[in-house]
């Protein structure tokens, strides 16, 4: 004991004062001794226990009897998902800044990076966005402890997982839906298009989706960095279907509907969270304002971000003077986001009048 006290006093003499911080660099294998940002882990309950919030699936869960406004049952799922190996993780915190959904946090009890599976959208930004170094986890943790005692801080490269701790499982239904709408490199099975699975009206010059006298609307949910639940998309689709609009057939959200006439989406995916999704509809020009106001009304009830895009045909001079003035009157500042010049080879039936398509 006396020896230990003597050693401690000797080290104290040479210790760097606590208010000082030194930083040294060792290339891509830098390690930080400072604890990354922490937050409390999400509430986790076992099957058949309840949490006070709206039922995420709006289905009969055995407790709320199908009334989605009652308490929610949170079931422990076993399907594959993105995982962080706790035996490899050294809690460097780099991955917490990469996740666009904020689903990765440092568990204060485990002292490891942990993924909130309910918030994770399987975008693979953490797995693909971080370089994978293969350092020994025990060695890294030891270095962190030793240098933290000396008040020496390592600044890590922000895009490195020093121990390659990410180990994604093979996803199964319905979790595959998350990745299909969240990972831009994954093509949708229903459309074969990467990203969110649709080209919208940006290829209208060859697809002929929006014709003269029509307006094509793209209603986007969840971007940027907010995400959206499928049941929120369904609420918008229900309102649009009730208004009698036509859903775009070559759209992944439409392909997930069990009843296109009512805008009803498959029950087994309603609780899934996506990074972003787009619903495409079209309507006569005369109904454009009605549709926009309907979207405004429903958007107020949703806990996500909703963006509207409007596509219309140009006249023979390349101008559009019907939908544009309407949008300006409703308070929008117009930006021509996409303009198709009509050089493509039409793949759909010819439209009534030649012209160009423009996004406003």
Short mmCIF file of C-alpha atoms in Angstrom, two decimals, residues 109-298:
data_model
loop_
_atom_site.label_atom_id
_atom_site.label_comp_id
_atom_site.label_asym_id
_atom_site.label_seq_id
_atom_site.Cartn_x
_atom_site.Cartn_y
_atom_site.Cartn_z
CA UNK A 109 -23.50 1.34 -18.99
CA UNK A 110 -21.92 -0.88 -21.62
CA UNK A 111 -19.32 1.73 -22.65
CA UNK A 112 -19.88 0.62 -26.22
CA UNK A 113 -21.49 2.07 -29.32
CA UNK A 114 -25.01 0.72 -29.66
CA UNK A 115 -27.61 0.90 -32.43
CA UNK A 116 -31.21 1.77 -31.65
CA UNK A 117 -32.80 -0.82 -33.93
CA UNK A 118 -36.15 0.94 -33.95
CA UNK A 119 -34.60 4.18 -35.25
CA UNK A 120 -32.10 2.55 -37.63
CA UNK A 121 -33.24 2.70 -41.27
CA UNK A 122 -30.57 0.30 -42.58
CA UNK A 123 -29.02 2.92 -44.85
CA UNK A 124 -25.57 1.37 -44.26
CA UNK A 125 -24.03 4.86 -43.99
CA UNK A 126 -22.05 3.68 -40.96
CA UNK A 127 -20.83 0.47 -42.56
CA UNK A 128 -19.99 1.98 -45.95
CA UNK A 129 -19.05 5.47 -44.80
CA UNK A 130 -16.34 4.51 -42.31
CA UNK A 131 -12.96 3.10 -43.23
CA UNK A 132 -12.37 -0.21 -41.49
CA UNK A 133 -9.11 -0.48 -39.56
CA UNK A 134 -8.38 -3.81 -37.88
CA UNK A 135 -6.63 -2.81 -34.67
CA UNK A 136 -6.69 -5.05 -31.63
CA UNK A 137 -9.60 -3.86 -29.43
CA UNK A 138 -7.82 -4.70 -26.16
CA UNK A 139 -4.76 -2.73 -27.22
CA UNK A 140 -6.85 0.25 -28.25
CA UNK A 141 -8.77 0.33 -24.97
CA UNK A 142 -5.53 0.08 -22.99
CA UNK A 143 -3.99 2.99 -24.87
CA UNK A 144 -7.11 5.05 -24.27
CA UNK A 145 -7.02 4.41 -20.53
CA UNK A 146 -3.30 5.12 -20.16
CA UNK A 147 -3.34 8.37 -22.06
CA UNK A 148 -6.54 9.56 -20.44
CA UNK A 149 -4.71 9.42 -17.10
CA UNK A 150 -2.08 11.76 -18.53
CA UNK A 151 -4.73 14.10 -19.92
CA UNK A 152 -3.50 13.42 -23.44
CA UNK A 153 -6.12 13.36 -26.12
CA UNK A 154 -5.94 11.63 -29.47
CA UNK A 155 -7.84 13.21 -32.36
CA UNK A 156 -9.08 10.29 -34.48
CA UNK A 157 -9.70 10.45 -38.17
CA UNK A 158 -13.46 11.10 -38.30
CA UNK A 159 -14.15 8.46 -40.95
CA UNK A 160 -12.48 5.44 -39.33
CA UNK A 161 -13.80 2.54 -37.29
CA UNK A 162 -10.47 1.45 -35.75
CA UNK A 163 -11.52 -2.12 -34.98
CA UNK A 164 -13.99 -2.90 -37.82
CA UNK A 165 -16.78 -3.43 -35.29
CA UNK A 166 -19.73 -3.20 -37.72
CA UNK A 167 -21.18 -6.60 -38.60
CA UNK A 168 -24.40 -6.36 -40.63
CA UNK A 169 -26.74 -9.34 -40.64
CA UNK A 170 -28.67 -10.49 -43.67
CA UNK A 171 -31.94 -8.58 -43.66
CA UNK A 172 -35.30 -10.31 -43.95
CA UNK A 173 -38.81 -9.06 -44.55
CA UNK A 174 -40.14 -6.62 -43.43
CA UNK A 175 -36.84 -4.99 -42.45
CA UNK A 176 -35.62 -5.18 -46.03
CA UNK A 177 -38.10 -2.40 -46.77
CA UNK A 178 -36.00 -0.04 -44.66
CA UNK A 179 -32.87 -0.54 -46.68
CA UNK A 180 -34.67 -0.40 -50.03
CA UNK A 181 -35.85 3.14 -49.25
CA UNK A 182 -32.74 4.27 -47.38
CA UNK A 183 -29.64 2.91 -49.13
CA UNK A 184 -29.17 4.76 -52.46
CA UNK A 185 -27.11 1.88 -53.87
CA UNK A 186 -29.88 -0.71 -53.52
CA UNK A 187 -32.35 -1.05 -56.42
CA UNK A 188 -36.02 -1.57 -55.62
CA UNK A 189 -37.29 -4.97 -56.68
CA UNK A 190 -40.56 -3.45 -57.85
CA UNK A 191 -39.04 -0.84 -60.18
CA UNK A 192 -35.36 -1.75 -60.60
CA UNK A 193 -34.44 1.86 -59.83
CA UNK A 194 -31.83 2.66 -57.18
CA UNK A 195 -32.27 5.23 -54.44
CA UNK A 196 -35.90 5.60 -53.44
CA UNK A 197 -36.98 3.49 -56.38
CA UNK A 198 -38.48 6.07 -58.70
CA UNK A 199 -37.34 8.54 -61.34
CA UNK A 200 -40.37 10.75 -60.65
CA UNK A 201 -41.28 12.99 -63.60
CA UNK A 202 -37.66 13.80 -64.37
CA UNK A 203 -37.85 11.37 -67.30
CA UNK A 204 -41.22 12.60 -68.47
CA UNK A 205 -39.89 13.25 -71.98
CA UNK A 206 -39.60 9.48 -72.52
CA UNK A 207 -42.13 8.10 -70.04
CA UNK A 208 -45.02 10.45 -70.79
CA UNK A 209 -46.30 10.18 -67.22
CA UNK A 210 -47.65 13.73 -67.12
CA UNK A 211 -49.60 14.88 -70.14
CA UNK A 212 -50.90 18.21 -71.34
CA UNK A 213 -53.48 19.56 -68.92
CA UNK A 214 -52.17 17.47 -66.00
CA UNK A 215 -49.96 18.14 -63.01
CA UNK A 216 -47.66 15.50 -61.58
CA UNK A 217 -47.00 15.83 -57.86
CA UNK A 218 -44.14 14.25 -55.94
CA UNK A 219 -44.84 14.16 -52.21
CA UNK A 220 -41.61 13.39 -50.39
CA UNK A 221 -41.41 12.32 -46.76
CA UNK A 222 -38.55 12.28 -44.29
CA UNK A 223 -35.74 14.20 -45.94
CA UNK A 224 -33.37 15.57 -44.82
CA UNK A 225 -32.30 13.44 -41.84
CA UNK A 226 -35.72 13.03 -40.22
CA UNK A 227 -37.10 9.77 -41.55
CA UNK A 228 -40.69 8.61 -41.84
CA UNK A 229 -42.82 5.66 -40.73
CA UNK A 230 -44.88 3.79 -43.27
CA UNK A 231 -48.09 4.43 -41.32
CA UNK A 232 -47.50 8.18 -41.79
CA UNK A 233 -47.21 7.68 -45.54
CA UNK A 234 -50.41 5.65 -45.46
CA UNK A 235 -52.27 8.50 -43.75
CA UNK A 236 -51.34 10.79 -46.64
CA UNK A 237 -52.25 8.12 -49.20
CA UNK A 238 -55.63 7.57 -47.58
CA UNK A 239 -56.46 11.27 -47.90
CA UNK A 240 -55.24 11.45 -51.49
CA UNK A 241 -57.16 8.32 -52.51
CA UNK A 242 -60.31 9.68 -50.90
CA UNK A 243 -59.87 12.79 -53.06
CA UNK A 244 -59.86 10.58 -56.14
CA UNK A 245 -56.31 11.12 -57.39
CA UNK A 246 -54.37 8.57 -59.43
CA UNK A 247 -51.22 7.01 -57.93
CA UNK A 248 -48.25 6.46 -60.24
CA UNK A 249 -48.02 2.75 -61.02
CA UNK A 250 -44.22 2.65 -61.41
CA UNK A 251 -43.60 3.78 -57.87
CA UNK A 252 -42.36 1.60 -54.98
CA UNK A 253 -44.89 2.99 -52.49
CA UNK A 254 -47.70 2.15 -54.88
CA UNK A 255 -46.33 -1.38 -55.26
CA UNK A 256 -46.61 -1.85 -51.48
CA UNK A 257 -50.31 -1.01 -51.44
CA UNK A 258 -52.84 -3.78 -50.92
CA UNK A 259 -55.61 -1.54 -52.25
CA UNK A 260 -54.58 1.29 -54.58
CA UNK A 261 -58.12 2.64 -54.67
CA UNK A 262 -58.00 3.46 -50.96
CA UNK A 263 -54.25 4.02 -50.63
CA UNK A 264 -53.94 1.21 -48.07
CA UNK A 265 -50.41 -0.11 -47.51
CA UNK A 266 -49.48 -3.63 -46.38
CA UNK A 267 -50.12 -4.10 -42.67
CA UNK A 268 -46.86 -5.94 -41.95
CA UNK A 269 -44.69 -2.94 -42.90
CA UNK A 270 -46.61 -0.05 -41.35
CA UNK A 271 -44.23 0.21 -38.39
CA UNK A 272 -41.05 0.31 -40.52
CA UNK A 273 -39.01 3.50 -40.57
CA UNK A 274 -37.48 4.80 -43.81
CA UNK A 275 -34.98 7.53 -44.50
CA UNK A 276 -37.11 8.93 -47.29
CA UNK A 277 -39.94 7.95 -49.61
CA UNK A 278 -41.84 9.57 -52.45
CA UNK A 279 -45.52 9.23 -53.32
CA UNK A 280 -46.35 10.18 -56.90
CA UNK A 281 -49.77 11.27 -58.07
CA UNK A 282 -51.23 13.24 -60.92
CA UNK A 283 -54.39 15.27 -61.34
CA UNK A 284 -55.97 17.72 -63.79
CA UNK A 285 -54.52 21.21 -63.66
CA UNK A 286 -57.85 22.50 -62.35
CA UNK A 287 -57.40 20.44 -59.16
CA UNK A 288 -53.81 21.51 -58.43
CA UNK A 289 -54.67 23.96 -55.66
CA UNK A 290 -57.09 21.50 -54.07
CA UNK A 291 -54.40 18.81 -53.92
CA UNK A 292 -51.78 21.16 -52.46
CA UNK A 293 -54.14 22.32 -49.73
CA UNK A 294 -55.01 18.71 -48.95
CA UNK A 295 -51.33 17.88 -48.51
CA UNK A 296 -50.97 20.90 -46.21
CA UNK A 297 -53.84 19.68 -44.05
CA UNK A 298 -52.54 16.13 -43.67
#
